[in-house]
Amino acid sequence: MSEISSKDRADDSAYDVAVIGYGPTGVTAANLLGAMGLRVVALERDAEIFSRARAISTDEEVMRIWQRVGLAERLKHDMLAERPLDFVDAQGRAFISAHPSPRGHGHPPQMFIYQPALEQVLREGVDRHPNVEIMLRHECLRLRQDAEGVELTVVGTADDSVHRVRAKYVIAADGGSSLTRAQLNIGYEGKTYEDRWVVIDTEMLKPWPDHDRLRFRCDPARPAVDCPTPLGHHRWEFPILPGDDERYLTTDDAIYSMVAGYGIGRDQIKILRATVYSHHVRFAARFRMGRVFLAGDAAHAMPPWIGQGMAAGVRDAANLCWKLAAVVRGELPESVLDSYEAERKPHVKEITKRAVFVGRIITERRLPVARVRNTALRALNRIPGFSQWLQDSNWIPVAHYADGFQARPRTKASGRQIPQPWVTGPDGERVQLDDVLAGRWLLLHGGRSVPQPAWDRSGVPSLTVTPAGSKPAEGTVVDSDGVLLPWLAEHRVAALALRPDAYVYAAAPTGAPLPPPPAGFVPAPRMTASIAL
């Protein structure tokens, strides 16, 4: 990733969007906005990708977002997919075993990642877009909003040079200690847990049995997370207990001693790094202040137990970026941007609540309670379907917007993301659904289509879903896997108006017209930048 020199730009350059912070949230935003044809500048205070692997997993919905910018398959090359997980007792015996099941987004339900490698691929993805400029080793120290945009005062961390950059909007993805959030005087409410944890990244020299299983080691004496990571790495996390010497626990001797309890010898791993961190549960008091939007850890922080911290930030970017593009192009009024917090904050809070719940299971240290936990959950785990129910009810909640940018009256399908099966497109090619939807407003009909004059006048294209085995034809998509038509029937609708992020804006039952397009909806010619790999 090249750095843009101050000599290569004018101080008064105007951008559609400035992205502050170039971690997973910021770089996803840069990819999405770049693919939509917006002029973007991304600011990052560091010169290189952060070397420590913080996030360790992602899920199918996030992969679907990266699919939109043409990077999903490349990213999968560096991931471990569909690995089982166990909650085990102090003796290493499982009392819950599970295998995450797919939820219809078209990708494996859980994948383990090595974050530095993932970020490198995402940054290479941004390099495809000449409309996106990157300023590494630059930090935004001050911003000032007016009626037309935001002026950012940017300082070069290498040479103390000062630049002024203007953008219509700003996405602040500058982490939990966000300087942008502090400048805006937005509260960051919640708590920090007393326990601190040492996180250990290693290179695996000699594999051991079941090295590719995720284990939550629920040992009251010292709980631990034992996690496979791709590209020959493995990760452990241990709490720092009362009386421990924090500095000693990050030494090689202490680490080898702790992993030896799991049968791992010094000749089997090479310690790459160890660091200490605290768990947080925090939410920004608001996600938007005028033309500035908080995203990722700048907006919320959660414990790592269900691996959703990074994923939540990527979802933020996906929700926000298409709306920003629509406003910049004049397709939608600026009021649509208010729906960002209305849609994202409830989902983030629900995920955080579930992460806290799972953490309590893992870190219980009262021996009597732990014994009851082990016995009860081991018995329940023998009941067919229990582990699946536990995942569905207490693991990652399905994204469903109960409020936000959707038509009234609401239906059972409103605010839900349509599943993504493999389909046969009009040209006869078998593709994933989102490749047909193509990130645009689109009407989807199940069976015979009903005229939708208000939508037709807006120039929104339509597709009719035909049953598996049907002949491909112009204006149709064949439900090859038999997923879409049953989904429409389950939700008692026959027509959908889909937003560019594949969420249902409006729906109608058989024979009924759809609610009209949103007020102020004026579709502009689509502007996309090349995303050739």
Coordinates of C-alpha atoms in Angstrom, one line a residue:
M1 CA 0.0 0.0 0.0
S2 CA 1.6 3.2 -1.1
E3 CA 1.6 6.4 0.9
I4 CA 0.3 9.6 -0.6
S5 CA 2.9 12.3 -0.2
S6 CA 2.0 15.9 0.6
K7 CA 3.7 16.8 -2.7
D8 CA 1.1 14.8 -4.6
R9 CA -2.0 16.6 -3.3
A10 CA -3.4 20.0 -2.9
D11 CA -4.3 21.0 0.6
D12 CA -7.8 22.0 -0.4
S13 CA -8.7 18.7 -2.2
A14 CA -12.4 17.8 -1.9
Y15 CA -13.6 14.2 -1.4
D16 CA -16.9 12.6 -1.1
V17 CA -15.9 10.7 2.0
A18 CA -12.9 10.8 4.4
V19 CA -12.2 7.5 6.3
I20 CA -10.3 7.9 9.5
G21 CA -8.6 4.7 10.5
Y22 CA -7.5 1.9 8.1
G23 CA -8.1 -1.2 10.1
P24 CA -10.7 -3.8 9.0
T25 CA -13.7 -1.4 9.3
G26 CA -11.9 1.5 7.5
V27 CA -10.5 -0.6 4.8
T28 CA -13.8 -2.3 4.2
A29 CA -15.4 1.1 3.9
A30 CA -12.7 2.2 1.4
N31 CA -13.4 -0.9 -0.7
L32 CA -17.1 -0.4 -0.7
L33 CA -17.0 3.3 -1.5
G34 CA -14.3 2.8 -4.1
A35 CA -16.4 0.2 -5.9
M36 CA -19.3 2.6 -5.9
G37 CA -17.3 5.3 -7.6
L38 CA -17.0 7.8 -4.8
R39 CA -13.9 9.9 -4.3
V40 CA -12.4 8.8 -1.0
V41 CA -9.4 9.6 1.2
A42 CA -8.3 7.2 4.0
L43 CA -6.1 8.4 6.8
E44 CA -4.0 6.1 9.0
R45 CA -1.5 7.1 11.6
D46 CA 0.7 4.0 11.3
A47 CA 3.0 3.1 8.4
E48 CA 2.3 -0.6 8.4
I49 CA -0.5 -3.1 9.2
F50 CA -0.6 -3.8 12.9
S51 CA 1.3 -7.1 13.4
R52 CA -0.7 -8.5 16.2
A53 CA -3.6 -10.8 15.3
R54 CA -6.5 -9.3 17.2
A55 CA -9.7 -10.7 15.6
I56 CA -9.6 -14.5 15.1
S57 CA -12.8 -15.3 13.3
T58 CA -15.5 -14.0 11.0
D59 CA -18.8 -15.3 9.7
E60 CA -20.8 -15.9 6.5
E61 CA -22.6 -12.5 6.6
V62 CA -19.3 -10.6 6.7
M63 CA -17.9 -12.8 3.8
R64 CA -21.0 -11.8 1.9
I65 CA -20.1 -8.1 2.4
W66 CA -16.6 -8.8 1.1
Q67 CA -18.1 -10.7 -1.8
R68 CA -19.6 -7.5 -3.0
V69 CA -16.2 -6.0 -3.6
G70 CA -14.8 -9.1 -5.3
L71 CA -12.6 -10.3 -2.4
A72 CA -14.4 -13.1 -0.7
E73 CA -12.8 -16.0 -2.6
R74 CA -9.3 -14.6 -2.3
L75 CA -9.8 -14.0 1.5
K76 CA -11.0 -17.6 1.9
H77 CA -7.6 -18.9 0.7
D78 CA -6.1 -17.6 4.0
M79 CA -8.9 -18.9 6.3
L80 CA -9.9 -22.1 8.1
A81 CA -13.5 -22.9 7.6
E82 CA -16.1 -25.1 9.3
R83 CA -14.0 -26.1 12.4
P84 CA -15.9 -27.6 15.4
L85 CA -15.9 -26.0 18.8
D86 CA -16.0 -27.4 22.3
F87 CA -16.6 -26.1 25.8
V88 CA -14.4 -28.4 27.9
D89 CA -14.0 -28.8 31.7
A90 CA -10.8 -28.7 33.7
Q91 CA -9.9 -32.3 32.6
G92 CA -10.4 -31.4 28.9
R93 CA -13.7 -33.3 28.6
A94 CA -16.3 -31.6 26.4
F95 CA -19.6 -30.7 28.0
I96 CA -20.8 -28.8 24.9
S97 CA -19.7 -29.6 21.4
A98 CA -21.1 -27.8 18.4
H99 CA -20.5 -27.3 14.7
P100 CA -21.8 -23.9 13.4
S101 CA -24.5 -24.4 10.8
P102 CA -25.0 -22.1 7.8
R103 CA -27.7 -19.4 7.8
G104 CA -28.1 -19.0 4.1
H105 CA -25.6 -16.3 3.2
G106 CA -23.7 -18.5 0.8
H107 CA -20.4 -18.9 2.7
P108 CA -19.2 -21.1 5.5
P109 CA -20.8 -20.1 8.8
Q110 CA -17.5 -19.5 10.7
M111 CA -14.0 -19.0 9.5
F112 CA -10.8 -18.5 11.5
I113 CA -8.6 -15.7 10.2
Y114 CA -5.1 -14.4 10.6
Q115 CA -5.8 -10.7 10.8
P116 CA -2.6 -9.2 9.4
A117 CA -3.0 -11.4 6.3
L118 CA -6.7 -10.5 5.9
E119 CA -5.9 -6.8 6.2
Q120 CA -3.2 -7.1 3.5
V121 CA -5.7 -8.6 1.1
L122 CA -8.3 -5.9 1.8
R123 CA -5.7 -3.2 1.3
E124 CA -4.7 -4.7 -2.0
G125 CA -8.4 -4.6 -2.9
V126 CA -8.4 -0.8 -2.3
D127 CA -5.4 -0.5 -4.7
R128 CA -7.8 -1.4 -7.6
H129 CA -9.6 1.9 -7.2
P130 CA -7.9 5.1 -8.5
N131 CA -10.7 7.1 -6.9
V132 CA -9.4 6.2 -3.4
E133 CA -6.3 7.8 -2.0
I134 CA -4.4 6.5 1.0
M135 CA -2.5 8.7 3.5
L136 CA -0.5 6.4 5.7
R137 CA 1.4 8.0 8.6
H138 CA -1.2 10.8 8.8
E139 CA -3.5 11.5 11.7
C140 CA -6.6 13.7 11.9
L141 CA -6.1 16.1 14.8
R142 CA -9.0 18.3 14.3
L143 CA -12.2 18.5 12.2
R144 CA -14.7 21.3 11.7
Q145 CA -18.1 20.9 10.1
D146 CA -20.1 23.4 8.0
A147 CA -23.1 23.3 5.8
E148 CA -21.2 21.8 2.9
G149 CA -18.9 19.4 4.5
V150 CA -16.1 18.7 6.9
E151 CA -12.6 20.3 7.0
L152 CA -10.0 17.9 8.5
T153 CA -6.6 19.1 9.8
V154 CA -4.2 16.3 9.1
V155 CA -0.7 16.0 10.5
G156 CA 2.0 13.7 9.1
T157 CA 3.3 11.6 11.9
A158 CA 6.7 11.2 10.1
D159 CA 7.5 14.9 9.4
D160 CA 4.9 16.9 11.4
S161 CA 3.6 18.3 8.1
V162 CA 0.1 19.8 8.2
H163 CA -2.6 19.4 5.6
R164 CA -6.2 20.5 5.3
V165 CA -8.5 18.0 3.6
R166 CA -12.2 18.6 2.8
A167 CA -14.8 15.9 2.5
K168 CA -18.6 15.9 2.3
Y169 CA -18.8 13.2 5.0
V170 CA -16.4 11.4 7.4
I171 CA -16.4 7.8 8.7
A172 CA -14.4 7.6 11.9
A173 CA -13.1 4.1 12.3
D174 CA -10.2 5.0 14.5
G175 CA -10.6 2.5 17.3
G176 CA -11.8 2.3 20.8
S177 CA -9.6 5.2 21.9
S178 CA -11.0 7.3 18.9
L179 CA -9.6 10.8 18.8
T180 CA -12.5 11.7 16.6
R181 CA -15.1 10.6 19.1
A182 CA -13.3 12.6 21.8
Q183 CA -13.2 15.7 19.6
L184 CA -17.0 15.5 19.1
N185 CA -17.5 15.1 22.8
I186 CA -19.5 11.9 22.3
G187 CA -19.7 9.7 25.4
Y188 CA -18.5 6.1 25.4
E189 CA -20.6 4.5 28.0
G190 CA -20.2 1.0 29.6
K191 CA -17.6 -0.9 31.6
T192 CA -14.2 -2.3 31.5
Y193 CA -13.8 -5.7 33.2
E194 CA -11.3 -6.1 36.0
D195 CA -9.7 -9.1 34.6
R196 CA -6.9 -8.6 32.1
W197 CA -5.9 -11.3 29.6
V198 CA -2.6 -12.3 28.0
V199 CA -3.0 -13.1 24.3
I200 CA -0.4 -15.3 22.8
D201 CA 0.2 -15.7 19.0
T202 CA 2.4 -18.6 18.0
E203 CA 3.7 -20.4 14.9
M204 CA 2.8 -24.1 14.9
L205 CA 6.0 -26.1 14.3
K206 CA 4.6 -29.6 15.0
P207 CA 0.8 -30.2 14.9
W208 CA -0.9 -32.0 17.9
P209 CA -4.1 -34.0 18.0
D210 CA -7.2 -31.8 17.4
H211 CA -5.1 -28.7 16.9
D212 CA -7.7 -27.4 14.5
R213 CA -10.6 -27.4 17.0
L214 CA -11.7 -24.3 18.9
R215 CA -11.7 -25.0 22.6
F216 CA -13.1 -22.8 25.4
R217 CA -11.3 -24.3 28.4
C218 CA -13.7 -23.7 31.3
D219 CA -11.3 -24.4 34.1
P220 CA -12.1 -22.5 37.3
A221 CA -8.5 -22.4 38.2
R222 CA -7.5 -20.6 35.0
P223 CA -9.9 -20.5 32.1
A224 CA -8.4 -20.3 28.6
V225 CA -9.2 -19.9 24.9
D226 CA -7.4 -22.4 22.7
C227 CA -7.9 -21.3 19.1
P228 CA -6.7 -22.5 15.7
T229 CA -5.7 -19.8 13.3
P230 CA -4.7 -20.3 9.6
L231 CA -1.4 -20.0 7.9
G232 CA 0.3 -22.2 10.4
H233 CA -0.6 -20.2 13.5
H234 CA -2.3 -21.0 16.8
R235 CA -3.5 -18.7 19.6
W236 CA -4.1 -18.9 23.3
E237 CA -5.7 -16.5 25.7
F238 CA -5.3 -16.8 29.5
P239 CA -6.6 -14.5 32.3
I240 CA -4.2 -12.7 34.6
L241 CA -5.4 -13.8 38.0
P242 CA -5.1 -12.0 41.3
G243 CA -1.5 -12.3 42.5
D244 CA 0.0 -13.0 39.1
D245 CA 2.9 -11.0 37.8
E246 CA 1.6 -9.5 34.6
R247 CA 5.0 -9.0 33.1
Y248 CA 6.1 -12.5 33.9
L249 CA 3.0 -14.0 32.1
T250 CA 4.1 -12.5 28.8
T251 CA 7.5 -14.2 29.0
D252 CA 8.4 -17.3 27.0
D253 CA 8.9 -19.4 30.2
A254 CA 5.5 -18.5 31.6
I255 CA 3.8 -19.2 28.2
Y256 CA 5.5 -22.6 27.7
S257 CA 4.5 -23.5 31.3
M258 CA 0.8 -22.6 30.7
V259 CA 0.5 -24.4 27.3
A260 CA 2.3 -27.5 28.7
G261 CA -0.8 -28.1 30.7
Y262 CA -2.5 -29.0 27.4
G263 CA 0.3 -31.3 26.3
I264 CA 2.1 -28.7 24.1
G265 CA 5.9 -29.0 24.1
R266 CA 8.4 -26.3 23.5
D267 CA 9.4 -28.0 20.2
Q268 CA 5.8 -27.7 18.9
I269 CA 5.3 -23.9 18.8
K270 CA 7.3 -20.8 18.2
I271 CA 6.1 -17.8 20.3
L272 CA 5.6 -14.8 18.0
R273 CA 4.2 -12.3 20.5
A274 CA 2.3 -11.9 23.7
T275 CA 0.4 -8.9 24.8
V276 CA -2.1 -8.0 27.6
Y277 CA -5.5 -6.4 27.1
S278 CA -8.8 -5.8 28.9
H279 CA -12.3 -6.7 27.9
H280 CA -14.7 -3.8 27.4
V281 CA -18.5 -3.4 26.9
R282 CA -19.0 0.1 25.6
F283 CA -21.3 2.0 23.3
A284 CA -21.0 5.5 21.9
A285 CA -23.8 7.7 23.1
R286 CA -24.5 8.4 19.4
F287 CA -23.2 7.0 16.2
R288 CA -23.6 10.2 14.2
M289 CA -22.8 13.9 14.8
G290 CA -23.8 15.9 11.7
R291 CA -21.6 14.8 8.8
V292 CA -19.4 12.5 10.9
F293 CA -20.2 8.9 11.6
L294 CA -18.6 6.5 14.1
A295 CA -18.0 2.9 13.1
G296 CA -16.3 -0.2 14.5
D297 CA -14.6 0.1 17.8
A298 CA -15.0 3.9 17.7
A299 CA -18.8 3.2 18.1
H300 CA -18.8 0.1 20.2
A301 CA -16.6 -2.5 22.0
M302 CA -17.5 -6.0 23.1
P303 CA -15.7 -9.0 24.7
P304 CA -14.2 -11.4 22.2
W305 CA -16.1 -14.6 23.2
I306 CA -18.1 -15.0 20.1
G307 CA -15.6 -13.4 17.7
Q308 CA -17.9 -10.5 16.6
G309 CA -15.9 -7.4 17.3
M310 CA -14.4 -7.0 13.9
A311 CA -17.5 -8.4 12.2
A312 CA -19.7 -5.7 13.8
G313 CA -17.4 -3.0 12.4
V314 CA -17.6 -4.5 8.9
R315 CA -21.4 -4.6 9.2
D316 CA -21.3 -0.9 10.2
A317 CA -19.4 -0.1 7.0
A318 CA -21.7 -2.1 4.8
N319 CA -24.8 -0.4 6.3
L320 CA -23.4 3.1 6.1
C321 CA -21.5 3.1 2.8
W322 CA -24.4 2.5 0.3
K323 CA -26.4 5.2 2.1
L324 CA -23.6 7.7 1.8
A325 CA -23.2 6.9 -1.8
A326 CA -27.0 7.3 -2.4
V327 CA -26.9 10.8 -0.7
V328 CA -23.8 11.9 -2.5
R329 CA -25.4 10.9 -5.9
G330 CA -28.6 12.6 -5.0
E331 CA -30.6 9.4 -5.1
L332 CA -31.9 9.7 -1.5
P333 CA -32.3 12.7 0.9
E334 CA -29.8 13.1 3.7
S335 CA -32.3 12.0 6.3
V336 CA -31.6 8.3 5.2
L337 CA -28.4 8.6 7.1
D338 CA -30.3 8.8 10.4
S339 CA -31.2 5.1 9.9
Y340 CA -27.6 4.0 10.3
E341 CA -27.7 4.1 14.1
A342 CA -31.3 3.0 14.2
E343 CA -30.4 -0.2 12.4
R344 CA -26.9 -0.9 13.7
K345 CA -27.0 -0.1 17.4
P346 CA -29.8 -2.6 18.5
H347 CA -28.0 -5.4 16.6
V348 CA -24.6 -4.5 18.1
K349 CA -26.2 -4.4 21.6
E350 CA -27.8 -7.8 21.2
I351 CA -24.5 -9.4 20.0
T352 CA -22.7 -7.8 22.9
K353 CA -25.2 -9.2 25.4
R354 CA -24.7 -12.7 23.9
A355 CA -20.9 -12.3 24.0
V356 CA -21.2 -11.4 27.7
F357 CA -23.4 -14.5 28.3
V358 CA -20.9 -16.9 26.6
G359 CA -18.1 -15.3 28.6
R360 CA -19.9 -16.1 31.8
I361 CA -20.1 -19.7 30.8
I362 CA -16.4 -19.8 30.0
T363 CA -15.0 -17.9 33.0
E364 CA -17.0 -19.2 35.9
R365 CA -14.6 -19.8 38.7
R366 CA -16.8 -20.8 41.6
L367 CA -16.3 -24.6 41.8
P368 CA -19.8 -25.6 42.9
V369 CA -21.3 -23.5 40.1
A370 CA -18.9 -24.9 37.6
R371 CA -19.8 -28.5 38.6
V372 CA -23.5 -27.8 38.1
R373 CA -22.7 -26.1 34.8
N374 CA -20.7 -29.0 33.5
T375 CA -23.2 -31.7 34.6
A376 CA -26.3 -29.9 33.4
L377 CA -24.9 -28.8 30.0
R378 CA -23.3 -32.2 29.4
A379 CA -26.7 -33.8 29.9
L380 CA -28.5 -31.3 27.8
N381 CA -25.9 -31.7 25.0
R382 CA -27.0 -35.3 24.6
I383 CA -30.5 -34.1 23.6
P384 CA -30.6 -34.0 19.8
G385 CA -30.7 -30.4 18.6
F386 CA -29.7 -28.8 21.9
S387 CA -26.3 -27.5 20.7
Q388 CA -28.0 -26.1 17.6
W389 CA -30.6 -24.4 19.7
L390 CA -28.0 -22.9 22.0
Q391 CA -26.1 -21.5 19.0
D392 CA -29.3 -20.0 17.5
S393 CA -30.6 -18.5 20.8
N394 CA -27.3 -17.4 22.4
W395 CA -24.7 -17.2 19.7
I396 CA -24.7 -14.7 16.8
P397 CA -28.2 -13.2 16.3
V398 CA -29.5 -12.9 12.7
A399 CA -29.4 -9.4 11.6
H400 CA -32.9 -8.1 11.5
Y401 CA -33.8 -4.4 11.5
A402 CA -36.9 -3.9 13.6
D403 CA -36.7 -0.2 12.8
G404 CA -34.9 2.0 10.3
F405 CA -35.0 2.5 6.6
Q406 CA -38.0 0.4 5.4
A407 CA -41.5 1.0 4.0
R408 CA -44.7 0.9 5.9
P409 CA -46.8 -1.1 6.4
R410 CA -44.2 -3.7 7.6
T411 CA -44.4 -7.3 6.7
K412 CA -42.7 -10.4 8.2
A413 CA -40.0 -10.0 5.6
S414 CA -39.3 -6.3 6.2
G415 CA -35.9 -5.4 7.5
R416 CA -34.5 -8.9 6.8
Q417 CA -31.7 -9.8 4.4
I418 CA -32.7 -12.1 1.7
P419 CA -30.7 -15.4 1.7
Q420 CA -28.0 -15.9 -0.9
P421 CA -28.3 -19.3 -2.7
W422 CA -26.7 -20.3 -5.9
V423 CA -29.1 -19.4 -8.8
T424 CA -29.1 -19.5 -12.6
G425 CA -29.0 -16.1 -14.1
P426 CA -30.7 -14.9 -17.3
D427 CA -27.6 -15.9 -19.3
G428 CA -27.7 -19.5 -18.0
E429 CA -24.7 -19.1 -15.7
R430 CA -24.8 -20.5 -12.2
V431 CA -23.9 -17.7 -9.8
Q432 CA -24.5 -16.6 -6.3
L433 CA -27.6 -14.4 -5.9
D434 CA -25.7 -11.2 -4.9
D435 CA -23.8 -11.3 -8.2
V436 CA -27.2 -11.0 -9.9
L437 CA -28.5 -8.3 -7.6
A438 CA -25.3 -6.4 -8.2
G439 CA -25.6 -4.0 -5.3
R440 CA -28.6 -2.0 -6.7
W441 CA -32.2 -1.4 -5.9
L442 CA -34.2 -4.2 -7.4
L443 CA -37.7 -5.7 -7.4
L444 CA -37.9 -9.5 -6.9
H445 CA -41.1 -11.3 -7.8
G446 CA -42.1 -14.8 -6.8
G447 CA -44.3 -16.2 -9.6
R448 CA -46.2 -13.9 -11.9
S449 CA -45.1 -10.3 -11.4
V450 CA -47.6 -7.6 -10.6
P451 CA -47.1 -4.2 -12.2
Q452 CA -45.5 -1.7 -9.8
P453 CA -46.0 1.7 -11.6
A454 CA -44.3 3.8 -8.9
W455 CA -41.2 1.7 -8.9
D456 CA -41.2 1.3 -12.7
R457 CA -41.3 5.1 -13.1
S458 CA -38.2 5.3 -10.9
G459 CA -36.4 2.9 -13.3
V460 CA -35.9 0.2 -10.7
P461 CA -35.3 -3.2 -12.5
S462 CA -37.2 -6.3 -11.8
L463 CA -36.5 -10.0 -11.7
T464 CA -38.9 -12.9 -11.5
V465 CA -37.9 -16.0 -9.5
T466 CA -38.7 -19.2 -11.4
P467 CA -38.6 -22.7 -9.9
A468 CA -35.6 -25.0 -10.1
G469 CA -35.5 -26.7 -13.6
S470 CA -36.9 -23.6 -15.4
K471 CA -35.3 -22.4 -18.5
P472 CA -33.2 -19.3 -18.0
A473 CA -34.7 -16.2 -19.6
E474 CA -34.3 -12.5 -19.7
G475 CA -35.8 -10.9 -16.6
T476 CA -35.7 -14.1 -14.6
V477 CA -33.5 -15.8 -12.1
V478 CA -33.9 -19.6 -11.6
D479 CA -34.1 -20.7 -8.0
S480 CA -31.7 -23.6 -8.7
D481 CA -31.2 -24.6 -5.0
G482 CA -34.9 -24.2 -4.1
V483 CA -34.2 -21.5 -1.5
L484 CA -35.8 -18.3 -2.6
L485 CA -39.4 -19.4 -3.4
P486 CA -39.7 -21.2 0.0
W487 CA -38.3 -18.2 1.8
L488 CA -40.9 -15.9 0.1
A489 CA -43.7 -18.4 1.0
E490 CA -42.4 -18.6 4.6
H491 CA -42.6 -14.8 4.9
R492 CA -46.0 -14.7 3.2
V493 CA -44.9 -12.3 0.4
A494 CA -44.7 -12.5 -3.3
A495 CA -42.8 -9.3 -4.2
L496 CA -39.9 -7.6 -2.6
A497 CA -38.2 -4.2 -3.1
L498 CA -34.5 -4.9 -2.1
R499 CA -32.1 -2.2 -1.0
P500 CA -28.6 -2.2 -2.4
D501 CA -27.4 -4.2 0.7
A502 CA -30.0 -7.0 -0.1
Y503 CA -32.2 -6.1 2.9
V504 CA -36.0 -5.9 2.3
Y505 CA -37.2 -2.3 2.0
A506 CA -40.8 -3.2 1.1
A507 CA -42.8 -6.4 0.5
A508 CA -46.2 -7.4 -0.6
P509 CA -48.4 -10.5 -0.6
T510 CA -49.6 -12.2 -3.8
G511 CA -51.6 -9.8 -6.1
A512 CA -50.9 -6.7 -4.0
P513 CA -48.9 -3.7 -5.0
L514 CA -45.7 -2.8 -3.1
P515 CA -45.5 0.3 -1.0
P516 CA -44.1 3.2 -3.0
P517 CA -40.4 4.0 -3.2
P518 CA -39.0 6.2 -0.3
A519 CA -39.7 9.9 -0.4
G520 CA -37.1 11.8 -2.4
F521 CA -35.9 8.6 -4.3
V522 CA -34.3 9.7 -7.6
P523 CA -32.1 7.0 -8.9
A524 CA -29.0 8.3 -10.6
P525 CA -27.0 6.4 -13.3
R526 CA -24.9 3.9 -11.5
M527 CA -21.3 4.9 -11.0
T528 CA -18.9 2.1 -10.2
A529 CA -15.1 1.8 -10.3
S530 CA -13.4 -1.2 -11.7
I531 CA -12.8 -4.0 -9.3
A532 CA -10.9 -6.3 -11.5
L533 CA -8.6 -8.6 -9.6

